[in-house]
PDB file of C-alpha atoms and ligand atoms in Angstrom:
ATOM      1  CA  UNK A   1       3.505  23.133  -8.177  1.00 67.00           C
ATOM      2  CA  UNK A   2       1.933  22.024  -4.730  1.00 92.00           C
ATOM      3  CA  UNK A   3       0.556  18.488  -4.140  1.00 98.00           C
ATOM      4  CA  UNK A   4      -1.293  16.872  -6.877  1.00 98.00           C
ATOM      5  CA  UNK A   5      -3.663  14.294  -6.894  1.00 98.00           C
ATOM      6  CA  UNK A   6      -3.608  11.634  -9.940  1.00 98.00           C
ATOM      7  CA  UNK A   7      -6.011   8.009 -10.121  1.00 98.00           C
ATOM      8  CA  UNK A   8      -4.880   4.715 -11.121  1.00 98.00           C
ATOM      9  CA  UNK A   9      -6.663   3.512 -14.206  1.00 97.00           C
ATOM     10  CA  UNK A  10      -5.707   0.885 -17.076  1.00 96.00           C
ATOM     11  CA  UNK A  11      -6.832  -0.531 -19.935  1.00 94.00           C
ATOM     12  CA  UNK A  12     -10.183  -2.836 -19.860  1.00 91.00           C
ATOM     13  CA  UNK A  13      -8.187  -5.737 -20.761  1.00 87.00           C
ATOM     14  CA  UNK A  14      -5.841  -4.883 -17.789  1.00 88.00           C
ATOM     15  CA  UNK A  15      -4.835  -8.073 -15.830  1.00 85.00           C
ATOM     16  CA  UNK A  16      -6.903  -9.091 -12.346  1.00 83.00           C
ATOM     17  CA  UNK A  17      -3.420  -7.966 -10.817  1.00 82.00           C
ATOM     18  CA  UNK A  18      -3.378  -4.272 -10.996  1.00 86.00           C
ATOM     19  CA  UNK A  19      -3.934  -2.469  -8.805  1.00 89.00           C
ATOM     20  CA  UNK A  20      -6.124   0.066 -10.694  1.00 95.00           C
ATOM     21  CA  UNK A  21      -9.957   1.889  -9.793  1.00 96.00           C
ATOM     22  CA  UNK A  22     -10.818   2.102 -12.826  1.00 96.00           C
ATOM     23  CA  UNK A  23     -10.883  -0.777 -15.870  1.00 95.00           C
ATOM     24  CA  UNK A  24     -11.838   1.078 -18.873  1.00 96.00           C
ATOM     25  CA  UNK A  25     -11.633   2.872 -22.210  1.00 96.00           C
ATOM     26  CA  UNK A  26      -9.076   5.739 -21.431  1.00 96.00           C
ATOM     27  CA  UNK A  27     -11.516   8.063 -22.393  1.00 97.00           C
ATOM     28  CA  UNK A  28     -14.112   6.965 -19.988  1.00 97.00           C
ATOM     29  CA  UNK A  29     -11.917   6.985 -17.226  1.00 98.00           C
ATOM     30  CA  UNK A  30      -9.646  10.059 -18.237  1.00 98.00           C
ATOM     31  CA  UNK A  31     -13.596  11.968 -17.936  1.00 98.00           C
ATOM     32  CA  UNK A  32     -14.738  10.537 -14.924  1.00 98.00           C
ATOM     33  CA  UNK A  33     -11.307  11.585 -12.781  1.00 98.00           C
ATOM     34  CA  UNK A  34     -11.395  14.598 -14.578  1.00 98.00           C
ATOM     35  CA  UNK A  35     -14.982  15.206 -13.215  1.00 98.00           C
ATOM     36  CA  UNK A  36     -14.125  14.213  -9.741  1.00 98.00           C
ATOM     37  CA  UNK A  37     -11.660  16.381  -9.187  1.00 98.00           C
ATOM     38  CA  UNK A  38      -8.101  14.350  -9.791  1.00 98.00           C
ATOM     39  CA  UNK A  39      -5.453  16.441 -11.085  1.00 98.00           C
ATOM     40  CA  UNK A  40      -4.161  13.437 -13.393  1.00 98.00           C
ATOM     41  CA  UNK A  41      -4.298   9.319 -14.265  1.00 98.00           C
ATOM     42  CA  UNK A  42      -1.488   7.199 -13.712  1.00 98.00           C
ATOM     43  CA  UNK A  43      -1.704   4.229 -16.539  1.00 98.00           C
ATOM     44  CA  UNK A  44      -0.618   0.576 -15.411  1.00 97.00           C
ATOM     45  CA  UNK A  45      -0.101  -0.608 -18.693  1.00 96.00           C
ATOM     46  CA  UNK A  46       1.523  -4.115 -20.375  1.00 94.00           C
ATOM     47  CA  UNK A  47       3.130  -2.851 -23.774  1.00 95.00           C
ATOM     48  CA  UNK A  48       3.762   0.096 -25.536  1.00 96.00           C
ATOM     49  CA  UNK A  49       1.128  -1.277 -28.098  1.00 95.00           C
ATOM     50  CA  UNK A  50      -1.452   0.309 -25.788  1.00 93.00           C
ATOM     51  CA  UNK A  51      -1.291   3.681 -26.692  1.00 94.00           C
ATOM     52  CA  UNK A  52      -2.563   5.613 -28.731  1.00 95.00           C
ATOM     53  CA  UNK A  53      -0.495   8.388 -28.336  1.00 97.00           C
ATOM     54  CA  UNK A  54      -2.014  10.717 -30.503  1.00 98.00           C
ATOM     55  CA  UNK A  55      -5.590  10.023 -28.991  1.00 97.00           C
ATOM     56  CA  UNK A  56      -3.836   9.980 -25.692  1.00 97.00           C
ATOM     57  CA  UNK A  57      -2.432  13.692 -25.823  1.00 98.00           C
ATOM     58  CA  UNK A  58      -6.368  14.246 -27.007  1.00 98.00           C
ATOM     59  CA  UNK A  59      -7.403  13.684 -23.967  1.00 98.00           C
ATOM     60  CA  UNK A  60      -5.252  15.108 -21.770  1.00 98.00           C
ATOM     61  CA  UNK A  61      -6.060  18.775 -23.899  1.00 98.00           C
ATOM     62  CA  UNK A  62      -9.490  18.064 -23.698  1.00 97.00           C
ATOM     63  CA  UNK A  63      -9.772  16.798 -19.874  1.00 98.00           C
ATOM     64  CA  UNK A  64      -6.745  19.194 -18.515  1.00 98.00           C
ATOM     65  CA  UNK A  65      -5.629  16.115 -16.710  1.00 98.00           C
ATOM     66  CA  UNK A  66      -1.863  15.407 -16.783  1.00 98.00           C
ATOM     67  CA  UNK A  67      -0.739  11.491 -16.354  1.00 98.00           C
ATOM     68  CA  UNK A  68       1.918  11.387 -14.295  1.00 98.00           C
ATOM     69  CA  UNK A  69       3.081   7.875 -14.034  1.00 98.00           C
ATOM     70  CA  UNK A  70       3.293   4.888 -16.492  1.00 98.00           C
ATOM     71  CA  UNK A  71       3.026   1.817 -14.524  1.00 97.00           C
ATOM     72  CA  UNK A  72       4.808  -1.444 -15.120  1.00 97.00           C
ATOM     73  CA  UNK A  73       3.908  -4.277 -12.924  1.00 94.00           C
ATOM     74  CA  UNK A  74       1.948  -5.855 -15.158  1.00 94.00           C
ATOM     75  CA  UNK A  75       4.638  -6.561 -17.341  1.00 94.00           C
ATOM     76  CA  UNK A  76       5.606  -8.868 -14.626  1.00 94.00           C
ATOM     77  CA  UNK A  77       2.238 -10.085 -13.894  1.00 91.00           C
ATOM     78  CA  UNK A  78       1.445 -11.073 -17.177  1.00 89.00           C
ATOM     79  CA  UNK A  79       4.425 -13.972 -18.234  1.00 88.00           C
ATOM     80  CA  UNK A  80       6.411 -13.374 -15.520  1.00 94.00           C
ATOM     81  CA  UNK A  81       9.557 -11.996 -16.879  1.00 97.00           C
ATOM     82  CA  UNK A  82      11.306  -9.612 -14.535  1.00 98.00           C
ATOM     83  CA  UNK A  83      15.604  -7.874 -14.404  1.00 98.00           C
ATOM     84  CA  UNK A  84      16.782 -10.654 -12.191  1.00 98.00           C
ATOM     85  CA  UNK A  85      15.108 -14.026 -13.990  1.00 97.00           C
ATOM     86  CA  UNK A  86      16.925 -16.710 -13.911  1.00 95.00           C
ATOM     87  CA  UNK A  87      16.894 -17.276 -18.044  1.00 96.00           C
ATOM     88  CA  UNK A  88      18.621 -14.111 -20.154  1.00 98.00           C
ATOM     89  CA  UNK A  89      15.443 -14.383 -22.446  1.00 98.00           C
ATOM     90  CA  UNK A  90      13.027 -13.242 -19.693  1.00 98.00           C
ATOM     91  CA  UNK A  91      15.576 -10.723 -18.447  1.00 98.00           C
ATOM     92  CA  UNK A  92      15.660  -8.494 -21.969  1.00 98.00           C
ATOM     93  CA  UNK A  93      12.007  -9.424 -22.067  1.00 98.00           C
ATOM     94  CA  UNK A  94      11.032  -7.591 -19.325  1.00 98.00           C
ATOM     95  CA  UNK A  95      13.938  -4.849 -20.214  1.00 98.00           C
ATOM     96  CA  UNK A  96      12.393  -4.447 -23.417  1.00 98.00           C
ATOM     97  CA  UNK A  97       8.643  -3.853 -22.577  1.00 98.00           C
ATOM     98  CA  UNK A  98       9.744  -1.584 -20.207  1.00 98.00           C
ATOM     99  CA  UNK A  99      12.131   0.467 -22.465  1.00 98.00           C
ATOM    100  CA  UNK A 100       8.731   0.646 -24.742  1.00 98.00           C
ATOM    101  CA  UNK A 101       6.800   2.292 -22.278  1.00 98.00           C
ATOM    102  CA  UNK A 102       9.347   4.536 -20.876  1.00 98.00           C
ATOM    103  CA  UNK A 103       8.983   5.929 -25.007  1.00 98.00           C
ATOM    104  CA  UNK A 104       5.363   6.285 -24.054  1.00 98.00           C
ATOM    105  CA  UNK A 105       6.519   8.413 -20.777  1.00 98.00           C
ATOM    106  CA  UNK A 106       8.967  10.182 -22.122  1.00 98.00           C
ATOM    107  CA  UNK A 107       6.213  10.968 -24.693  1.00 98.00           C
ATOM    108  CA  UNK A 108       3.526  12.328 -22.383  1.00 98.00           C
ATOM    109  CA  UNK A 109       5.686  13.942 -19.864  1.00 98.00           C
ATOM    110  CA  UNK A 110       5.694  10.635 -17.415  1.00 98.00           C
ATOM    111  CA  UNK A 111       7.480   9.031 -14.238  1.00 98.00           C
ATOM    112  CA  UNK A 112       7.857   5.697 -14.633  1.00 98.00           C
ATOM    113  CA  UNK A 113       7.586   2.846 -11.790  1.00 98.00           C
ATOM    114  CA  UNK A 114       9.820  -0.224 -10.988  1.00 98.00           C
ATOM    115  CA  UNK A 115       8.326  -2.417  -8.542  1.00 96.00           C
ATOM    116  CA  UNK A 116       7.279  -6.227  -9.073  1.00 95.00           C
ATOM    117  CA  UNK A 117       9.644  -5.869 -12.337  1.00 97.00           C
ATOM    118  CA  UNK A 118      12.986  -5.489 -10.685  1.00 98.00           C
ATOM    119  CA  UNK A 119      11.548  -9.010  -9.730  1.00 97.00           C
ATOM    120  CA  UNK A 120      13.171 -10.929  -6.279  1.00 97.00           C
ATOM    121  CA  UNK A 121      16.652 -12.203  -5.014  1.00 97.00           C
ATOM    122  CA  UNK A 122      17.540 -15.933  -5.802  1.00 93.00           C
ATOM    123  CA  UNK A 123      20.001 -18.096  -3.420  1.00 91.00           C
ATOM    124  CA  UNK A 124      22.807 -19.092  -5.502  1.00 91.00           C
ATOM    125  CA  UNK A 125      21.834 -17.121  -8.446  1.00 92.00           C
ATOM    126  CA  UNK A 126      23.852 -13.884  -9.181  1.00 97.00           C
ATOM    127  CA  UNK A 127      20.318 -12.064  -9.212  1.00 96.00           C
ATOM    128  CA  UNK A 128      21.658  -9.444  -7.706  1.00 96.00           C
ATOM    129  CA  UNK A 129      24.103  -8.746 -10.302  1.00 97.00           C
ATOM    130  CA  UNK A 130      21.497  -8.999 -13.000  1.00 98.00           C
ATOM    131  CA  UNK A 131      18.803  -6.366 -11.385  1.00 98.00           C
ATOM    132  CA  UNK A 132      21.904  -4.098 -11.051  1.00 98.00           C
ATOM    133  CA  UNK A 133      22.981  -4.002 -14.727  1.00 98.00           C
ATOM    134  CA  UNK A 134      19.254  -4.381 -16.140  1.00 98.00           C
ATOM    135  CA  UNK A 135      18.604  -1.166 -13.802  1.00 98.00           C
ATOM    136  CA  UNK A 136      21.532   0.506 -15.037  1.00 98.00           C
ATOM    137  CA  UNK A 137      20.723  -0.530 -19.056  1.00 98.00           C
ATOM    138  CA  UNK A 138      17.358   1.097 -18.087  1.00 98.00           C
ATOM    139  CA  UNK A 139      18.587   3.716 -16.160  1.00 98.00           C
ATOM    140  CA  UNK A 140      20.853   4.562 -19.325  1.00 98.00           C
ATOM    141  CA  UNK A 141      18.214   4.976 -21.556  1.00 98.00           C
ATOM    142  CA  UNK A 142      16.188   6.926 -18.834  1.00 98.00           C
ATOM    143  CA  UNK A 143      19.059   9.329 -19.163  1.00 98.00           C
ATOM    144  CA  UNK A 144      18.402   9.439 -23.035  1.00 98.00           C
ATOM    145  CA  UNK A 145      15.382  10.565 -23.305  1.00 98.00           C
ATOM    146  CA  UNK A 146      14.960  12.305 -20.064  1.00 98.00           C
ATOM    147  CA  UNK A 147      12.873   9.861 -17.739  1.00 98.00           C
ATOM    148  CA  UNK A 148      12.694   9.764 -14.451  1.00 98.00           C
ATOM    149  CA  UNK A 149      12.371   6.056 -12.856  1.00 99.00           C
ATOM    150  CA  UNK A 150      10.793   5.783  -9.596  1.00 98.00           C
ATOM    151  CA  UNK A 151      11.839   2.492  -8.029  1.00 98.00           C
ATOM    152  CA  UNK A 152       8.667   1.282  -5.292  1.00 98.00           C
ATOM    153  CA  UNK A 153       9.753  -0.368  -1.980  1.00 98.00           C
ATOM    154  CA  UNK A 154       6.701  -3.257  -1.994  1.00 98.00           C
ATOM    155  CA  UNK A 155       5.895  -5.350   1.058  1.00 98.00           C
ATOM    156  CA  UNK A 156       7.726  -8.996   1.985  1.00 98.00           C
ATOM    157  CA  UNK A 157       5.007 -10.534   1.301  1.00 97.00           C
ATOM    158  CA  UNK A 158       4.992  -9.576  -2.535  1.00 95.00           C
ATOM    159  CA  UNK A 159       8.863 -10.196  -2.981  1.00 96.00           C
ATOM    160  CA  UNK A 160      11.985 -10.789  -1.303  1.00 97.00           C
ATOM    161  CA  UNK A 161      14.147  -7.376  -1.235  1.00 97.00           C
ATOM    162  CA  UNK A 162      13.652  -3.711  -1.458  1.00 98.00           C
ATOM    163  CA  UNK A 163      10.770  -3.746   0.889  1.00 98.00           C
ATOM    164  CA  UNK A 164      11.427  -0.551   3.066  1.00 98.00           C
ATOM    165  CA  UNK A 165      12.237   3.144   2.188  1.00 98.00           C
ATOM    166  CA  UNK A 166      15.798   2.173   3.726  1.00 98.00           C
ATOM    167  CA  UNK A 167      16.469  -0.340   1.844  1.00 98.00           C
ATOM    168  CA  UNK A 168      15.395   1.277  -1.618  1.00 98.00           C
ATOM    169  CA  UNK A 169      17.231   4.504  -0.406  1.00 98.00           C
ATOM    170  CA  UNK A 170      20.446   2.557  -0.351  1.00 98.00           C
ATOM    171  CA  UNK A 171      19.971   1.479  -3.433  1.00 98.00           C
ATOM    172  CA  UNK A 172      18.995   4.455  -5.077  1.00 98.00           C
ATOM    173  CA  UNK A 173      21.900   6.439  -3.627  1.00 98.00           C
ATOM    174  CA  UNK A 174      24.311   2.934  -4.504  1.00 97.00           C
ATOM    175  CA  UNK A 175      23.389   3.693  -8.916  1.00 97.00           C
ATOM    176  CA  UNK A 176      23.835   7.541  -8.089  1.00 97.00           C
ATOM    177  CA  UNK A 177      21.522   8.387 -11.128  1.00 98.00           C
ATOM    178  CA  UNK A 178      19.281  11.902 -11.303  1.00 98.00           C
ATOM    179  CA  UNK A 179      17.101   9.806 -13.125  1.00 98.00           C
ATOM    180  CA  UNK A 180      16.173   7.732 -10.450  1.00 98.00           C
ATOM    181  CA  UNK A 181      14.188   8.100  -7.473  1.00 98.00           C
ATOM    182  CA  UNK A 182      11.779   6.605  -4.742  1.00 98.00           C
ATOM    183  CA  UNK A 183       8.156   5.703  -4.950  1.00 98.00           C
ATOM    184  CA  UNK A 184       7.091   5.459  -1.671  1.00 98.00           C
ATOM    185  CA  UNK A 185       3.548   3.207  -1.324  1.00 98.00           C
ATOM    186  CA  UNK A 186       1.724   4.486   2.213  1.00 99.00           C
ATOM    187  CA  UNK A 187       0.509   0.437   1.868  1.00 98.00           C
ATOM    188  CA  UNK A 188       3.578  -0.911   1.568  1.00 98.00           C
ATOM    189  CA  UNK A 189       5.771   1.347   3.957  1.00 99.00           C
ATOM    190  CA  UNK A 190       2.380   0.512   6.475  1.00 98.00           C
ATOM    191  CA  UNK A 191       3.582  -3.350   6.837  1.00 98.00           C
ATOM    192  CA  UNK A 192       7.559  -2.221   6.587  1.00 98.00           C
ATOM    193  CA  UNK A 193       8.564   0.917   7.630  1.00 98.00           C
ATOM    194  CA  UNK A 194       8.986   2.223  11.286  1.00 98.00           C
ATOM    195  CA  UNK A 195       6.821   5.457  10.600  1.00 98.00           C
ATOM    196  CA  UNK A 196       5.361   6.784   7.394  1.00 99.00           C
ATOM    197  CA  UNK A 197       5.183   9.678   8.530  1.00 98.00           C
ATOM    198  CA  UNK A 198       9.553   9.634   9.851  1.00 98.00           C
ATOM    199  CA  UNK A 199      10.612   7.490   6.355  1.00 98.00           C
ATOM    200  CA  UNK A 200       8.473  10.493   4.466  1.00 98.00           C
ATOM    201  CA  UNK A 201      10.389  13.185   5.677  1.00 98.00           C
ATOM    202  CA  UNK A 202      13.791  10.843   5.738  1.00 98.00           C
ATOM    203  CA  UNK A 203      14.145  10.174   2.449  1.00 98.00           C
ATOM    204  CA  UNK A 204      11.896  13.054   1.297  1.00 98.00           C
ATOM    205  CA  UNK A 205      15.289  14.070  -1.124  1.00 98.00           C
ATOM    206  CA  UNK A 206      14.438  10.896  -2.921  1.00 98.00           C
ATOM    207  CA  UNK A 207      11.001  11.002  -3.007  1.00 98.00           C
ATOM    208  CA  UNK A 208       9.024  11.952  -5.855  1.00 98.00           C
ATOM    209  CA  UNK A 209       5.422  10.271  -6.478  1.00 99.00           C
ATOM    210  CA  UNK A 210       3.675   8.455  -3.500  1.00 99.00           C
ATOM    211  CA  UNK A 211       0.806   5.700  -3.889  1.00 98.00           C
ATOM    212  CA  UNK A 212      -2.074   5.693  -1.600  1.00 98.00           C
ATOM    213  CA  UNK A 213      -4.188   3.913  -0.183  1.00 98.00           C
ATOM    214  CA  UNK A 214      -5.653   2.722   3.574  1.00 98.00           C
ATOM    215  CA  UNK A 215      -4.044  -0.361   5.426  1.00 98.00           C
ATOM    216  CA  UNK A 216      -6.622  -2.289   3.564  1.00 98.00           C
ATOM    217  CA  UNK A 217      -5.644  -1.006   0.435  1.00 97.00           C
ATOM    218  CA  UNK A 218      -9.412   0.084  -0.334  1.00 98.00           C
ATOM    219  CA  UNK A 219      -9.549   4.099  -0.450  1.00 98.00           C
ATOM    220  CA  UNK A 220      -8.217   5.983   2.388  1.00 98.00           C
ATOM    221  CA  UNK A 221     -10.671   6.669   5.524  1.00 97.00           C
ATOM    222  CA  UNK A 222     -11.919   3.272   4.753  1.00 98.00           C
ATOM    223  CA  UNK A 223      -8.752   1.845   7.188  1.00 98.00           C
ATOM    224  CA  UNK A 224      -6.629   3.508   9.932  1.00 98.00           C
ATOM    225  CA  UNK A 225      -4.119   4.871   8.527  1.00 98.00           C
ATOM    226  CA  UNK A 226      -3.710   9.068   9.386  1.00 98.00           C
ATOM    227  CA  UNK A 227      -3.505  10.521   6.138  1.00 98.00           C
ATOM    228  CA  UNK A 228      -4.165  14.142   7.607  1.00 98.00           C
ATOM    229  CA  UNK A 229      -0.506  13.532   9.522  1.00 98.00           C
ATOM    230  CA  UNK A 230       0.639  11.543   6.145  1.00 98.00           C
ATOM    231  CA  UNK A 231      -0.545  14.715   4.158  1.00 98.00           C
ATOM    232  CA  UNK A 232       1.235  17.127   6.582  1.00 98.00           C
ATOM    233  CA  UNK A 233       4.490  14.995   6.358  1.00 98.00           C
ATOM    234  CA  UNK A 234       4.571  15.679   2.662  1.00 98.00           C
ATOM    235  CA  UNK A 235       4.009  18.953   3.276  1.00 98.00           C
ATOM    236  CA  UNK A 236       6.382  19.227   6.116  1.00 97.00           C
ATOM    237  CA  UNK A 237       8.943  17.805   3.715  1.00 97.00           C
ATOM    238  CA  UNK A 238       8.147  20.639   1.102  1.00 97.00           C
ATOM    239  CA  UNK A 239       7.332  17.628  -1.311  1.00 98.00           C
ATOM    240  CA  UNK A 240       5.769  18.921  -4.637  1.00 97.00           C
ATOM    241  CA  UNK A 241       4.608  16.310  -7.076  1.00 98.00           C
ATOM    242  CA  UNK A 242       1.282  13.613  -7.506  1.00 98.00           C
ATOM    243  CA  UNK A 243      -0.133  11.976  -4.436  1.00 98.00           C
ATOM    244  CA  UNK A 244      -1.822   8.868  -6.532  1.00 98.00           C
ATOM    245  CA  UNK A 245      -4.941   6.781  -5.371  1.00 98.00           C
ATOM    246  CA  UNK A 246      -3.646   3.047  -6.182  1.00 98.00           C
ATOM    247  CA  UNK A 247      -6.153   1.078  -4.856  1.00 97.00           C
ATOM    248  CA  UNK A 248      -8.813  -1.711  -4.645  1.00 95.00           C
ATOM    249  CA  UNK A 249     -11.880  -0.771  -6.590  1.00 95.00           C
ATOM    250  CA  UNK A 250     -14.105  -1.758  -3.402  1.00 96.00           C
ATOM    251  CA  UNK A 251     -16.786  -1.593  -2.997  1.00 97.00           C
ATOM    252  CA  UNK A 252     -17.486  -0.509  -6.532  1.00 96.00           C
ATOM    253  CA  UNK A 253     -15.330   1.670  -8.489  1.00 97.00           C
ATOM    254  CA  UNK A 254     -17.172   5.080  -8.837  1.00 98.00           C
ATOM    255  CA  UNK A 255     -17.255   4.940  -5.097  1.00 98.00           C
ATOM    256  CA  UNK A 256     -14.031   4.176  -4.139  1.00 98.00           C
ATOM    257  CA  UNK A 257     -12.694   6.492  -6.782  1.00 98.00           C
ATOM    258  CA  UNK A 258     -15.064   9.520  -4.984  1.00 98.00           C
ATOM    259  CA  UNK A 259     -14.318   8.183  -1.804  1.00 98.00           C
ATOM    260  CA  UNK A 260     -10.348   8.346  -2.042  1.00 98.00           C
ATOM    261  CA  UNK A 261     -10.540  12.342  -3.370  1.00 98.00           C
ATOM    262  CA  UNK A 262     -12.385  13.411  -0.907  1.00 98.00           C
ATOM    263  CA  UNK A 263     -10.459  12.216   1.773  1.00 98.00           C
ATOM    264  CA  UNK A 264      -7.543  13.934   0.238  1.00 98.00           C
ATOM    265  CA  UNK A 265      -9.104  17.052  -0.801  1.00 97.00           C
ATOM    266  CA  UNK A 266      -9.935  17.666   2.689  1.00 97.00           C
ATOM    267  CA  UNK A 267      -6.739  17.372   4.245  1.00 97.00           C
ATOM    268  CA  UNK A 268      -4.398  19.098   1.319  1.00 95.00           C
TER     269      UNK A 268
HETATM  270  C1  LER B 301       2.472  -1.379  -7.139  1.00 66.45           C
HETATM  271  O1  LER B 301       2.577  -0.140  -6.894  1.00 66.45           O
HETATM  272  C2  LER B 301       2.294  -1.831  -6.055  1.00 66.45           C
HETATM  273  O2  LER B 301       1.888  -1.061  -4.880  1.00 66.45           O
HETATM  274  C3  LER B 301       2.219  -3.625  -5.555  1.00 66.45           C
HETATM  275  O3  LER B 301       2.032  -4.186  -4.784  1.00 66.45           O
HETATM  276  C4  LER B 301       2.146  -4.195  -6.666  1.00 66.45           C
HETATM  277  O4  LER B 301       2.374  -5.900  -6.170  1.00 66.45           O
HETATM  278 MN1   MN B 302       2.375   0.611  -5.382  1.00 66.45          MN
END
């Protein structure tokens, strides 16, 4: 497998905080993505009840697309539950919903991400212990199901820990599980990392999946990130996997998707 390209999509009732290009019936999104030349779609989900597995499997057959990633930020965005929440009930709810989506990932052969769902570190609370406990429980299930969790560094304006690839790599190495990898997002890296290309190469052994958006979170080509150089760094580090366009649907979804894939394909 070389480098493949996915598009982030969500069901039509998805929250506005989902950074997806198509917010539509999965069938419509997948048919459009296939026509534009994507290899897969990343599904942003809130709960496993949103997915009718037999019909998704049919769509995979019909379109030839893969579903390489189930993203889980909406679990947090919907009700604020997360792995470090001071209330146990909210931490348990975050884990329960996450494990439900992990079953979907297992059925579809997808990775699953943890971004905002990890929560924040709160002074005077054992939030780091909570994080380690809930990550440990998530990883136990991941190993039983054979699903890889991709931990995403997210910039400081959205979350207060694991902002850079360096921080995230250290935590991944400490948790020491073959089912835990990293999902760098070049939008966040542009804020947090000393060098996007440098980090992609330095942590190549951990990188399982990469989010692409330009510096302004519009389609690659609309901002000032150098995607030729970023893609060359991935190639130099022998990256094999998906880069996924997780970006704002501007100026409107069809244009964003088409521009994004055209820019990326030119450099691949
Ligand atoms: C999610 O993948 C992401 O990149 C976050 O910025 C969402 O807050
Ligand atoms: Mn992202």
